[in-house]
PDB file of C-alpha atoms in Angstrom:
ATOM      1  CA  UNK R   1      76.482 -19.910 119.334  1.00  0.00           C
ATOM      2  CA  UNK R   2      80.081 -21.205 119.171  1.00  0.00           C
ATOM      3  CA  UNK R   3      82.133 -18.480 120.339  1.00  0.00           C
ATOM      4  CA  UNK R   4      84.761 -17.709 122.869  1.00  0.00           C
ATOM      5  CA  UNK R   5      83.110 -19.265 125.967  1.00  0.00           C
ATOM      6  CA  UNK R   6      84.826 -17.243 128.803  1.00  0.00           C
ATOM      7  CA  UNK R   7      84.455 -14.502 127.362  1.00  0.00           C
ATOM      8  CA  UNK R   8      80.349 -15.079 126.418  1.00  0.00           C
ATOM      9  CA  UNK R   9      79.575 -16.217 129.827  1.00  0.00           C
ATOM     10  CA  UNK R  10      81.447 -12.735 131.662  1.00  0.00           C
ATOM     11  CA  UNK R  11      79.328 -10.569 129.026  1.00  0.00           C
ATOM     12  CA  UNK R  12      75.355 -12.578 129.735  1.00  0.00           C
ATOM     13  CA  UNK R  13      74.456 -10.258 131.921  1.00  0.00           C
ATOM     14  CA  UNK R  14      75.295  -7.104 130.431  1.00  0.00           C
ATOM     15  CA  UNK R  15      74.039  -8.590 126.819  1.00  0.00           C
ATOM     16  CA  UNK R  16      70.529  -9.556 128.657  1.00  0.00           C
ATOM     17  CA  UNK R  17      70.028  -6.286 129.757  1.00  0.00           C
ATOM     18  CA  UNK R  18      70.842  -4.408 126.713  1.00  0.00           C
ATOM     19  CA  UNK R  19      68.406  -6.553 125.199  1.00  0.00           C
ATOM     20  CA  UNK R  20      65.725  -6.009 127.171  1.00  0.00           C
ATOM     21  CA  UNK R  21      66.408  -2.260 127.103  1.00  0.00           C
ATOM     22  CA  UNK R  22      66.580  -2.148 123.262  1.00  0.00           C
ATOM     23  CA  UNK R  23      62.991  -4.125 122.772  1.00  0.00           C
ATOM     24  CA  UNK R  24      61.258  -1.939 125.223  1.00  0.00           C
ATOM     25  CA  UNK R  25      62.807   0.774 123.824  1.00  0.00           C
ATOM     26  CA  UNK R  26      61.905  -0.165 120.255  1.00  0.00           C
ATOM     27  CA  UNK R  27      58.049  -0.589 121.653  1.00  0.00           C
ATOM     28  CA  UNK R  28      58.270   3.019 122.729  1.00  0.00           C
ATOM     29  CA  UNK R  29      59.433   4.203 119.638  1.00  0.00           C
ATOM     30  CA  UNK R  30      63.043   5.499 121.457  1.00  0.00           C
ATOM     31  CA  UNK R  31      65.141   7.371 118.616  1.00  0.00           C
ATOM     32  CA  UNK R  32      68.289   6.251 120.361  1.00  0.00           C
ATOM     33  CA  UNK R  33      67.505   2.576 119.399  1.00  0.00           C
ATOM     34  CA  UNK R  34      68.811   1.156 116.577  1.00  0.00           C
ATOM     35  CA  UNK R  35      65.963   0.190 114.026  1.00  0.00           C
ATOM     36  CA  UNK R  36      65.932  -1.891 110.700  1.00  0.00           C
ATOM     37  CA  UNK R  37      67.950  -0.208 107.870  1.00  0.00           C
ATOM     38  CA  UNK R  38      65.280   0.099 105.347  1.00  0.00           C
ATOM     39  CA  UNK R  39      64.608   2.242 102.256  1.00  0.00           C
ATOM     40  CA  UNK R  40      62.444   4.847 101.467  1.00  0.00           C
ATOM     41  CA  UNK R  41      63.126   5.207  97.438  1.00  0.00           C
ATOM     42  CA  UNK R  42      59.918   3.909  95.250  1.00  0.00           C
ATOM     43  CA  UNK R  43      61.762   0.716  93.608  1.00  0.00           C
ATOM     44  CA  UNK R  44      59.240  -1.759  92.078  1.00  0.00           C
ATOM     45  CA  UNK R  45      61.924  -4.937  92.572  1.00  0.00           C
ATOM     46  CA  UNK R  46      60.480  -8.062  94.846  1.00  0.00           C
ATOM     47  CA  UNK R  47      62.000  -7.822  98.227  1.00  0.00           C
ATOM     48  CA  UNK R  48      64.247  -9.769  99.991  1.00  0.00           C
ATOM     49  CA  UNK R  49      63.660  -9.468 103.504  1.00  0.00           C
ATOM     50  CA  UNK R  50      66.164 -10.275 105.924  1.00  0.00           C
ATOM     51  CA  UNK R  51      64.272 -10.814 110.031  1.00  0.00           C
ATOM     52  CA  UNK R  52      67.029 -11.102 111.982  1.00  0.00           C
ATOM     53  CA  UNK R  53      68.952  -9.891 115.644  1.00  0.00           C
ATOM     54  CA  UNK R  54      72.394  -7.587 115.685  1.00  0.00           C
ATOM     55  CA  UNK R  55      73.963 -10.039 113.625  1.00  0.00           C
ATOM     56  CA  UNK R  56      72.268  -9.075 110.649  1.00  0.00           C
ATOM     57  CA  UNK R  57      71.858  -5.269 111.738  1.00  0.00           C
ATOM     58  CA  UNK R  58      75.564  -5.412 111.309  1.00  0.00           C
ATOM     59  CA  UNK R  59      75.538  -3.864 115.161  1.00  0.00           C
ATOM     60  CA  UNK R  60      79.127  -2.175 115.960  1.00  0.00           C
ATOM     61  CA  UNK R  61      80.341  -1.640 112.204  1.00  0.00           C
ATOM     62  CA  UNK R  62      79.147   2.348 112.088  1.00  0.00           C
ATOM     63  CA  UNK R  63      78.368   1.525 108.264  1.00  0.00           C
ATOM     64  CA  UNK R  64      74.993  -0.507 106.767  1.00  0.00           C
ATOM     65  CA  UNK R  65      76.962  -1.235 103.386  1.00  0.00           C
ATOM     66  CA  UNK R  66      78.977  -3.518 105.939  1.00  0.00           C
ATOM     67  CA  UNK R  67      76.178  -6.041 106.969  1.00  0.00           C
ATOM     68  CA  UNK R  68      76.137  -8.955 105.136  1.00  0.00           C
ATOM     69  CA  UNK R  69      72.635  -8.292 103.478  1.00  0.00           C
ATOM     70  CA  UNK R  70      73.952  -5.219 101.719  1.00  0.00           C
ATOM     71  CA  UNK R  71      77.096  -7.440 100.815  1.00  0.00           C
ATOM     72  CA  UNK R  72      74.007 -10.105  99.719  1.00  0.00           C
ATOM     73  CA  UNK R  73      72.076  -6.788  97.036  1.00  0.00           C
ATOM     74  CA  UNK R  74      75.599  -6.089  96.064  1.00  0.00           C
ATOM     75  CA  UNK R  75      76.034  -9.543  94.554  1.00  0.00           C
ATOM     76  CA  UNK R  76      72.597  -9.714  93.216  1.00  0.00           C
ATOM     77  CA  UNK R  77      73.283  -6.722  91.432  1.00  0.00           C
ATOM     78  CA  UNK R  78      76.272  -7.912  89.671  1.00  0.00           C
ATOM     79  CA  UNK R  79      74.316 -11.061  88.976  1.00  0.00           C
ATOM     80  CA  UNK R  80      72.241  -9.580  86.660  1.00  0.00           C
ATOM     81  CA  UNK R  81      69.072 -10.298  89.459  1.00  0.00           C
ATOM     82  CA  UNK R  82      66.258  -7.627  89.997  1.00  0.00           C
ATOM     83  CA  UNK R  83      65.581  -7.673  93.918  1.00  0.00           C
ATOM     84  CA  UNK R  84      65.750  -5.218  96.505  1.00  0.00           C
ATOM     85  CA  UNK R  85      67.439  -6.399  99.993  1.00  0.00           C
ATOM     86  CA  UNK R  86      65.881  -5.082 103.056  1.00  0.00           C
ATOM     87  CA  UNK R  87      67.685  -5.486 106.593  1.00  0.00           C
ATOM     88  CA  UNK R  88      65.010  -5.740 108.653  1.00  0.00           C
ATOM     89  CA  UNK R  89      67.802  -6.756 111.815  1.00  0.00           C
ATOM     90  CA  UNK R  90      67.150  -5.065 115.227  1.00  0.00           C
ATOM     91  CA  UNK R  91      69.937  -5.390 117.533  1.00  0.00           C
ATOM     92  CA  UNK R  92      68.926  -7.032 121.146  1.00  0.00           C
ATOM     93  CA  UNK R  93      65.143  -9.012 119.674  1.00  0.00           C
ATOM     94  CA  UNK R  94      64.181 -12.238 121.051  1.00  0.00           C
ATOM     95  CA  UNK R  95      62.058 -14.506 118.335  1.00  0.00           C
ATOM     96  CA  UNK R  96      58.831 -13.094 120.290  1.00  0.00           C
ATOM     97  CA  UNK R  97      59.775  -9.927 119.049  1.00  0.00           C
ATOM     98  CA  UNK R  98      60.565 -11.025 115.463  1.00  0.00           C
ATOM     99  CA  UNK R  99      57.069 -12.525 115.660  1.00  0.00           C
ATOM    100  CA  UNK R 100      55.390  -9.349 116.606  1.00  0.00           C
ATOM    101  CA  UNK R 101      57.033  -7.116 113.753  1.00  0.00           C
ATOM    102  CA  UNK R 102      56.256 -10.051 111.030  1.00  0.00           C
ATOM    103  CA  UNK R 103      53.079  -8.449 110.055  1.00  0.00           C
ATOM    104  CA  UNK R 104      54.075  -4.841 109.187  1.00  0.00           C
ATOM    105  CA  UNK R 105      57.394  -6.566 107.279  1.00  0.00           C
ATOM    106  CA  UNK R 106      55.181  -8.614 105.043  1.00  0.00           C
ATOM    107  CA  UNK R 107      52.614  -5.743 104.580  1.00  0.00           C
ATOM    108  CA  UNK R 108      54.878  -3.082 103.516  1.00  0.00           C
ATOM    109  CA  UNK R 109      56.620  -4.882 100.453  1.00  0.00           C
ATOM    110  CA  UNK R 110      56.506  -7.050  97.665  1.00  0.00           C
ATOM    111  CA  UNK R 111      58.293 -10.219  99.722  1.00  0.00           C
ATOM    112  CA  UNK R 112      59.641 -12.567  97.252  1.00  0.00           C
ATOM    113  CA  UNK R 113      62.219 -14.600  99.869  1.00  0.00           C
ATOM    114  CA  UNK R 114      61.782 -14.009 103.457  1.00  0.00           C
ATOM    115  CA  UNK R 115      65.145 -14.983 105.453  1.00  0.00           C
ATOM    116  CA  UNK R 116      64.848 -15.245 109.242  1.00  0.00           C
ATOM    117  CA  UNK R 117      67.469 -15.053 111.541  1.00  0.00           C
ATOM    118  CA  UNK R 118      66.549 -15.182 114.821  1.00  0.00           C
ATOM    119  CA  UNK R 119      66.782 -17.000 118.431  1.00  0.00           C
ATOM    120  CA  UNK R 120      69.885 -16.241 119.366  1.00  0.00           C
ATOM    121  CA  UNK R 121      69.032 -13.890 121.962  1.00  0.00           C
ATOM    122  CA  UNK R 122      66.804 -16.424 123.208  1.00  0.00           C
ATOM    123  CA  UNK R 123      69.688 -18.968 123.928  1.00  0.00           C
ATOM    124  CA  UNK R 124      71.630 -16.532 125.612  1.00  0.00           C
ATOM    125  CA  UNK R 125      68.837 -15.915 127.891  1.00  0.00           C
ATOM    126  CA  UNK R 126      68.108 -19.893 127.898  1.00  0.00           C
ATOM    127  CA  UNK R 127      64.712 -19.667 127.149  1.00  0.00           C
ATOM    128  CA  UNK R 128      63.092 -23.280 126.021  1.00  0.00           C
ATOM    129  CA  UNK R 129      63.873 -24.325 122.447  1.00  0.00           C
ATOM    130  CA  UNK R 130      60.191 -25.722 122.046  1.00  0.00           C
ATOM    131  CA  UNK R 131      59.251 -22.383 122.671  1.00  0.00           C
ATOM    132  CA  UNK R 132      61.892 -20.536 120.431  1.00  0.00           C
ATOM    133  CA  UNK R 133      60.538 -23.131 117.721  1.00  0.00           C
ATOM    134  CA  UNK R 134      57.250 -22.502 118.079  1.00  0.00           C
ATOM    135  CA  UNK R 135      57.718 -18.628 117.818  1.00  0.00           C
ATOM    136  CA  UNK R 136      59.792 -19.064 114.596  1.00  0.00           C
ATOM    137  CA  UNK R 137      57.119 -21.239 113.315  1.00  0.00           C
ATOM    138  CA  UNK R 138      54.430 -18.584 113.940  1.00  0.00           C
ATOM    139  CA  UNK R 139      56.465 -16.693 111.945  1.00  0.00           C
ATOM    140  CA  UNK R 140      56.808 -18.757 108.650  1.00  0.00           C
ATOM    141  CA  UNK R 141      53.069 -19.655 109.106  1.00  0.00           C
ATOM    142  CA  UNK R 142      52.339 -15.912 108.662  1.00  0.00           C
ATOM    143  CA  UNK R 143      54.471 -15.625 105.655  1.00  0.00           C
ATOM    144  CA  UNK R 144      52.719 -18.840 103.893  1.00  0.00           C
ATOM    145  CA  UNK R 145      49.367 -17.014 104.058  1.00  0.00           C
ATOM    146  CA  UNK R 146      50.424 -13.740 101.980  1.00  0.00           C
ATOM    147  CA  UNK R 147      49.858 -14.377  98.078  1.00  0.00           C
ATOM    148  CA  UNK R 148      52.096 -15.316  96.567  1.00  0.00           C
ATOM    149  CA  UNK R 149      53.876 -16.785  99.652  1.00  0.00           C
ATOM    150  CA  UNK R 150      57.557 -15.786  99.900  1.00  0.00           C
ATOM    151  CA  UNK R 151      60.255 -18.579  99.609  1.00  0.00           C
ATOM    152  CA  UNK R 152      61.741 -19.144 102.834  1.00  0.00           C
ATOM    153  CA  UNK R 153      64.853 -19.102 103.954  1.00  0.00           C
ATOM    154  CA  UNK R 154      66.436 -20.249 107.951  1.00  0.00           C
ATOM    155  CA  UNK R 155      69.651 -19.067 109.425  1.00  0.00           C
ATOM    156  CA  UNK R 156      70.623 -21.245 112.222  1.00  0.00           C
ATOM    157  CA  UNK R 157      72.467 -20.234 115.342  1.00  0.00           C
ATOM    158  CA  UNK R 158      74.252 -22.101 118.035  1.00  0.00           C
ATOM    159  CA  UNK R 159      73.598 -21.758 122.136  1.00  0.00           C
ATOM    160  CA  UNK R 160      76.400 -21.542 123.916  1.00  0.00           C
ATOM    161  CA  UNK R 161      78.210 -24.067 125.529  1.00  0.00           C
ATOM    162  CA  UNK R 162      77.855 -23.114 129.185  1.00  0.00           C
ATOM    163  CA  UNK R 163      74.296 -23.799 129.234  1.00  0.00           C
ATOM    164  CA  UNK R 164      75.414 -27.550 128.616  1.00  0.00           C
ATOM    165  CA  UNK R 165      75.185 -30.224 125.911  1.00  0.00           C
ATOM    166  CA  UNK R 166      71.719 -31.455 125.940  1.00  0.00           C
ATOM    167  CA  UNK R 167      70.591 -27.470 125.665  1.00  0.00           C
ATOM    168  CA  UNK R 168      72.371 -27.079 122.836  1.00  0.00           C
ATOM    169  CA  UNK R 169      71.786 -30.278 121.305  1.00  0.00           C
ATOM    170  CA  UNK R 170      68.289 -29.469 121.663  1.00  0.00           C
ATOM    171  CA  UNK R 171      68.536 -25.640 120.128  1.00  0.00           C
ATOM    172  CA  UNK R 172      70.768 -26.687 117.295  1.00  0.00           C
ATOM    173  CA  UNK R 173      67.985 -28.943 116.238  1.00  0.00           C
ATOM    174  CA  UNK R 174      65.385 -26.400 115.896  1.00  0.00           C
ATOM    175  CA  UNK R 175      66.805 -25.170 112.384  1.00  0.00           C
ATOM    176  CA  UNK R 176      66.813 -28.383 110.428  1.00  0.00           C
ATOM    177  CA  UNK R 177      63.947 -29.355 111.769  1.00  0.00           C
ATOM    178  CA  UNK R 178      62.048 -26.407 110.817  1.00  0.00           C
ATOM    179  CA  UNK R 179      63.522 -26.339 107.425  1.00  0.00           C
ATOM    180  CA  UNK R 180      62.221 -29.682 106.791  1.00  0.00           C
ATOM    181  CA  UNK R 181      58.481 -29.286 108.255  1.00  0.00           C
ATOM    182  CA  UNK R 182      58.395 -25.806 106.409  1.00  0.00           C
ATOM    183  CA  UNK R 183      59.935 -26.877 102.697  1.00  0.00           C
ATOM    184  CA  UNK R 184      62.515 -24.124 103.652  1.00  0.00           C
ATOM    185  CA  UNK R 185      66.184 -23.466 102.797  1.00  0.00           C
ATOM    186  CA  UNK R 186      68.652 -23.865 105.266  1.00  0.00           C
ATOM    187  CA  UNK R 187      71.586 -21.880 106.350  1.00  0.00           C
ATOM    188  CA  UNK R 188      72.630 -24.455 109.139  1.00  0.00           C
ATOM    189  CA  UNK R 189      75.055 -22.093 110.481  1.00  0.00           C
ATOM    190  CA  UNK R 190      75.166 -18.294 110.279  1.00  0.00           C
ATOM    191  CA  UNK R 191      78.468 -17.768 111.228  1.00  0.00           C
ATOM    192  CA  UNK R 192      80.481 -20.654 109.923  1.00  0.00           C
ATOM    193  CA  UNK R 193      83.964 -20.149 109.826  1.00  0.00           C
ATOM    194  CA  UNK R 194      83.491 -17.066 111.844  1.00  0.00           C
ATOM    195  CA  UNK R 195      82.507 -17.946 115.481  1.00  0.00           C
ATOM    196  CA  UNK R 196      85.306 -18.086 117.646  1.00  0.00           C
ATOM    197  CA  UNK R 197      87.728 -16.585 115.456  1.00  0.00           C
ATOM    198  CA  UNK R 198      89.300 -13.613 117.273  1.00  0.00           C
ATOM    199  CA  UNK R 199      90.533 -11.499 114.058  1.00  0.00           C
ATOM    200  CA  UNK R 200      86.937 -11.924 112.715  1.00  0.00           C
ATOM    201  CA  UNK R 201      84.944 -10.401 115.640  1.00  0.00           C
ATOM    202  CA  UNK R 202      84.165  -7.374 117.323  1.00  0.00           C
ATOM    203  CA  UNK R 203      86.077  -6.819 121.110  1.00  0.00           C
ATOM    204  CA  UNK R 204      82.660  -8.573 122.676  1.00  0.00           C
ATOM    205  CA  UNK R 205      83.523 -11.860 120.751  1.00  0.00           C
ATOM    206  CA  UNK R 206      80.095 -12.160 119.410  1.00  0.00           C
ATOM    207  CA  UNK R 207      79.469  -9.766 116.442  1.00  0.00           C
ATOM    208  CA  UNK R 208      81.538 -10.188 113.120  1.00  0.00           C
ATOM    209  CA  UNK R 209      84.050  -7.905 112.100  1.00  0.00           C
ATOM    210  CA  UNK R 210      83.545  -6.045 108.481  1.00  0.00           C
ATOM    211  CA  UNK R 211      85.693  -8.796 107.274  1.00  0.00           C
ATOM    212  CA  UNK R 212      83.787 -11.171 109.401  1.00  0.00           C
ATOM    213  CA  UNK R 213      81.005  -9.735 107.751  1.00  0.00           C
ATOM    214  CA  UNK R 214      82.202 -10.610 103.994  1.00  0.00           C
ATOM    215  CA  UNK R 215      82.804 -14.434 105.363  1.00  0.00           C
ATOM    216  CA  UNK R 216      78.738 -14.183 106.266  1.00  0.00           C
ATOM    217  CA  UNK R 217      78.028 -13.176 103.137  1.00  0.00           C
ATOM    218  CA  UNK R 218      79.526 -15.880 101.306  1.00  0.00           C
ATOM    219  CA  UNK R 219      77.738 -18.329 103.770  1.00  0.00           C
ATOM    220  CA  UNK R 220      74.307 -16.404 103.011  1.00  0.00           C
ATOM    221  CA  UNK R 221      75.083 -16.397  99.063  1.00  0.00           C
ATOM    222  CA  UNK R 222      75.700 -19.935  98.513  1.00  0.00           C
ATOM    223  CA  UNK R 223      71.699 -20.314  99.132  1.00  0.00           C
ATOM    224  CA  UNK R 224      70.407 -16.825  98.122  1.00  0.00           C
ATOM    225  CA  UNK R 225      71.596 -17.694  95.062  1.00  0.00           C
ATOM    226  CA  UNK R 226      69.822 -20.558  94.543  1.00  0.00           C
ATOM    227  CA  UNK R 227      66.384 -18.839  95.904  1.00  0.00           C
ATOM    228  CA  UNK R 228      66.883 -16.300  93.086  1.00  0.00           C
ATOM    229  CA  UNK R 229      67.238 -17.751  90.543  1.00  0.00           C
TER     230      UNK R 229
END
């Protein structure tokens, strides 16, 4: 992602680790992890599912109704349109682990747009964008064989620069090209206009602000909208 380099590169370490810790603990079943904000309530509305990593979990905001996706059902709802958001982020997952939890996401609701959001842990840890493609296209693949398939929807998110300019030439491209192989929307960049701005992120540089937050949203909107229509 494009973010304040320096101080990305001094936090890799700590951020691979609490990764790791948070998918093993999330295997487990480890109440301290933070899971996917989902709801209970009987509600008949098509669902909106939103895959994605801490950036869509809203991770450090203390409040749900701060993530962009409840920002994304609060529009909906004054748009008149009947659909029921679901974060299904999970701070610290790698696509692999997007891929495994895929399944139970598409067999527990009534999916009418499936948005994923994921890789960016992968480029921190500089895992091999064929790879991180092929996972997300695992994951779309599963989605096209429910019935009715889901529209899809792809965030894209940027590796960061240390890992040098043919890496992230090469992980930048896996969004657009899986939009167009997949007839998907695109989001090309989840945090435009919010990456590297200081007053819009959290102390670690990385994870939007509540006002960052409402800047996401807007992003997110602009083709949600379209998808529900």
């Amino acid at each position: 992602m494009i973010l304040r380099s320096a101080a990305l590169i001094a936090l890799l370490p700590a951020l691979a680790c609490r990764g790791s810790s948070e998918e093993q603990g999330a295997k487990r079943g480890d109440s301290s992890i933070q899971h996917p904000a989902t709801s209970n309530l009987p509600d008949g509305r098509p669902a909106i599912v939103f895959l994605g990593t801490s950036l869509t979990a809203g991770y450090g905001l203390g409040d749900p109704s701060l993530a962009y996706p409840a920002l994304i059902q609060a529009k909906l709802d004054s748009a008149g349109r009947a659909f029921r958001v679901v974060n299904a982020g999970l701070s610290g997952e790698s696509s692999a682990g997007a891929l495994d939890r895929i399944e139970w996401l598409l067999a527990r609701d009534r999916v009418a747009v499936l948005v994923v959001e994921t890789g960016a842990n992968d480029g921190l840890r500089g895992q091999d964008p064929d790879s991180v493609r092929a996972r997300i296209q695992s994951i779309l693949d599963r989605a096209r064989r429910v019935d009715p398939p889901p529209r899809l929807v792809i965030a894209g998110v940027e590796a960061i620069p240390n890992l040098g300019p043919e890496y992230v030439r090469r992980f930048r491209g896996i969004y657009p090209a899986l939009a167009r192989a997949n007839n998907a929307a695109l989001i090309p960049f989840l945090l435009e206009g919010v990456a590297g701005v200081d007053s819009l992120n959290q102390d670690d540089g990385i994870h939007p602000t509540a006002r960052g937050q409402r800047i996401v949203a807007e992003t997110v909107w602009k083709v949600i909208e379209r998808e529900t229509r």
